[in-house]
Phi, psi and omega in degrees: 000315181298315183297322180295315181297316181297320180298319180296316180297319180297318179299321177294320182296331181297334181278352182258195183294150180303323181296326178290322178298321180296321179295320180286341178294332176300323179289318181298318185265019185308305183296317182294320180298317180290324178296316179297319179298315180299319179297317181292324177298316180296320179293319179295322177301316178297321180289328176296315179300315179298318180294318180296323176297317179295321178296316180298319178298317181295319181294324177296331179278002179082016180270159180259135183281136178300144183296322181293332176289317178298318179296320181296316180299319179297315180293319182293317178298319178296319181294321180291321178297313180294319181296314180295321179295319182293319178297322178292321180296324182304322184295332183263340184262352180280082184256157177267150174252179180052047176057037176088001183273330182232144175285156174279087187295325180296316178296318180298317181297315182296315180294318181295320179296318178294323177298320178294320179298312180294323179300312180298321180295320181290320177301317178295320177300317180296322177292321181288343184278010178264089185264144175292322175211150183251349184207170175216153180287149180238155178262111180295145181293138181291116182297334179295335185256358180292318177212160181239073183300131178096348180280133179242139183278064177288148185301319181296331178276325183297320180296318177294318178302313181294323178296320179295315179298324176296318179295324179293334178282342183287117183293343182272355181251121180249343179218132177218165187222157174239126180230157180168164182295163178299133179087005184278342178110025181296315182295316178302315181295318180298320178294323178291323174301315180299314183295315181293318181298323179287314181294325179276004177059034172289332182224151176284331184213139176232127177240141184234130180212142178269137182267310179078174186292329178241090186299134174252102188299315181297318179295318179298315177300318181295318180297316180294318180297319178303318183284348175262354185072026183261135176248127179279136170259344184273149177263325184283154177298317183294322178293320178293323178297318179297318179296315180295318179301314180298320181291317180294327179295336181284343180279131180285324181216104180223140177246123176253118180254121179248109186267139171071057174279131180251324181223181178301132177238119180284104183295331179293324178294324177289321182110026181256117178286143175198161180114187185299326183275001184229062183295336183286337183249120176247150184236129174245126183247150168237142181203158175282335188250127175293329179296320178300317183289309189279319185267318185274323182259354179056041177293134187283328180215131184235147183236122182270127178261120181258184180292158177292148172297159186303316181289327176295317179296319180293322178298315178294320180299314179298320181298323182277323185268336182108150184294346182296343179291349177277355181301151186300324183287325188265333196306319183297311183286323180294324176298318180294321177298317179299321180295325180295343178281354170058029177073012179272118182306319182295324178289315181301312184296313184292319180291313182299318179292324180294329184258005181302124179081007184284160179277169179301325180293320178294322178296318180295320179294320179297320180298320178297317180297320181291335182270355177286155177300145181283144179261006185284144172249007181280116186292337184268000180254126175292141180306321181297319180294316181299312182296323180294315181289323177298320177297316179298322177296314181297333182278349177297135185270116176099146180290330181301309184291326176294314179297322179294317178302312180296318180299313179301323182289303188280335179264002179053047181290134186244351185211162176298322179301317178296317178300323178296314182296312180293309188296315179295317180299321181276351181072036183285334188260098187288140178074013181251127179241339182254146182296320181295324176295321178296320178298316179298318179296317179300315180299321178296315181293320178296320177301317180297320180293322178290322178296332178271002181062024174275341173237150176280169184291329185281107176058232177249029181297144182226133177303141186297329177291319177298319179297318179300319179292319178300318179294319179297316179295316180298322179293318184283320187263332187244002182055046177268134176249126177230149175205152183231132170051229186286354178286350184263117175259095188306310185299317181296315184292318183289339183271352181278089188297319182294327181283314186295335179293339182261346184299131173259335178215141173235121181232115179243132184233144175056042179284131187254343182229167179286095182253359181276128186290151178275084182102104179280126186274331184265156174280150176240072189291337183259353190289124179246334183229127175232121184223129176228125173243115180282155168296117191295344175281342180250010191298331183295340183259350184266118183233172175239126179303152187298325184259018190298322188269008187300328184251025181236041193289350178270357183298135179252338181225126173237124179234119179233128184229134180060039181257161177256095187251071182238087003265183173292134183305132181294332181294345177299328180293348179277350185279079187289344179260004185294128179252328181231125172239113182241111178242101185249130177055042179254152168277122187240147172205134178073067181274000188300337182297338181295339179297341179277350185271073190294336181265005184297131180249334182227125176234113180245119179242029189300127176074012182275153179260101174205152186256335183241129171275116187292147181297337181298337177300329179293349178275352182276071190289347177262007182295132179251337181221130175231122183240113180242015182296142177078007177272075191290344180269358184291120181236336185238122173229095185301155179298155170074001174290304183296317184295337178283343184275070190292340180264004185297129179249333182226126181231123181236109178246324179060229182262012187289329190221129180235344194273056178293130178062016176266139180275125180231119179060035179083001179246126176275126184291164180297162178257150175300336181298340179298334180296336180294342180277351183270079188287346180260004185293127178238345180226133183215128172237110187209124176254118179254116185286315186265108181297333181289344180269003184285116177291145179293137177067032184290325188263155193228163188291340185285347183296120178265326180224137181200153172221104189230088172272132182237118181130183188262347195247008184273133170256190186250038182297327187252036183288000177288345183270142182269346175231097192231119179229128181221138182217143176259104182277162174209188184291339180269329182242115180252169185300325182298328181290334188278329179055054183293344180297339177292336180278120187279139169061042179304129177261320176236122180239122178241127180236114178255131177073041179298121183271164183299322182287349181274342191301311183294321177298320180296314179298317180299318182290324176295322178297319179298325182277348186303133180091326180246003185292139173249016183298124180250335183214127179240126181237118178240127186213149172073020181290145175264011178277175178278052180231144174284135175303135183220160178230121187226140172277137181256000000 
């Protein structure tokens, strides 16, 4: 009836003006317009979902979304909401007039016209949604330059700081330097220069990198590239240098700060432009030697940093020791102790922190120690600095913390994981039987060292002067032998029979040539730690003779890094007391010899190149830690290896192995179900790609630390959390099957593809955690519910 009436009206309208016919066409095409609008809304919804998925992927990679993409998503979401609402309203407002005999033509015309307007807008939105790119990479701000904790604006430093900033403004100066003795505060000053130069907009970009005594060109290139947002495609040093050089040349105003230069460094080899033709790039160097800066590096202007003035030193001393040192009883002796630090910030800080809260008797004793002649033989350490740090070492309470300090120093330990491997292997932590207990003890001791200013705030970093003193003490008191790079004369050291009999530890770093003898002639009855780190650029040539370990049977820790172990020396199997075997970033072949190490507790193969995990690993029944992270060539893991390791407490596989229960070369790989046999497991790092292969109830309540991403799309953006669980759900695997409530104290929870049937289970589990939850970050993405994907801090 409605259609007949509308047709009659349209025929009449044709006889009238064209504009009137156009208005009545809205009435004629009423049904078609609403149908087209509904179709376009559905298509736009699908394109929004695709765009949001692409945006989420880009954000996981740390990229920033283009503003026009963000604007489009906002407009598109608004248009779909309005379109769906309008289509719904039409069904209720399309009423008949004249008691159902005639349609409300006026209402139809208005609604149809609005439908056409929204339809045209959505069609245009869909056309505008075809972007060439949706995101771009961003350069994260250098955390070292965000703040300069510990820097004080002393007058003697401010004048030097202002002079350096003035030189940086000079267009004729492209390279300048800061020099001064170790511990004088060069690095602090350089960081403050960087911060001020950036804040004052002297440069568009400032990058800061440490060079160190044995420069690692590739590492240096990588650090600078990271801060530029540059990714290398080249493998060779020269290729990376060309890429870096080209990138730095594009910057109109950039400052490159290279901290701790010891010898001549060829900037061209690194890829840093400088000189008359490269006015846009300026270089600031720090070094202990003015000769290195002026003669070897041709620095155009250099600034010498001297000791603090007496009142400045006293001000810093009070800040570290506490205002109580101004008391009438203490003031005389505390002032004298401060003077003995000779205005060296590193001495002042370590001594003041060591004596904080001490009695008058302790202060007097400390003053006597500082006034004794120095025992140092290090030519680059001032006697005052050595005595100050030695005093701080003596003030450390307990042998555990002292031994840990020395170990970090002479073994160049860089992480808690390394401390665990070394310390457990050497038996440093008394009364500790569990790995998690050892970690807690290590964290406590590291806290004490940082509180005493013997370690810097960043990780396990140690001031180079403090490290030199630690090595000197370890050499004198513990018979530790250390050598670096070309300073090590292998033949001479191995032939000194009287010396080698006393060595308790041998640590060689950045070794470039084969200096290990083919057959050690002397016994090493005291040796407990043997560590060699090859120069990784020369690692393919550095090997260990097959019979090398024959006379080192008391060794408890062997650490080999960047070595060519093809095959692993058979004499390694003779080390019946070995507790820790750490082979990091080595080329490996023939690992079966490890099966003879029956007392082994820690096996780290991190970053090694091998394809088969030998069945002999399953014979290490006392093993407590197995680390296979970064073993990207690993394809075969035979059954029953993991399940045999009944004492295993920490298992780290990461992304190294995915082929669970897959047959490779006639061998069927292990099943994830073997993990259920590891009843002592407290730490697990495991990436499972296929969510459908996940056994029900795989994870257990004993896990204290874990990182378990399940699915194909997770990156490692949130690796700062120690209890991290992420899963990509689908229609076959729902949240109820995973039983994440079994995982204790989740800090980061990521749910991709949360299904409608999962919502109530998710709410129930959150309720269970209420009051005891340690959740810090919740990530929900890719949901098909009527919810916007969101990322929220908890």
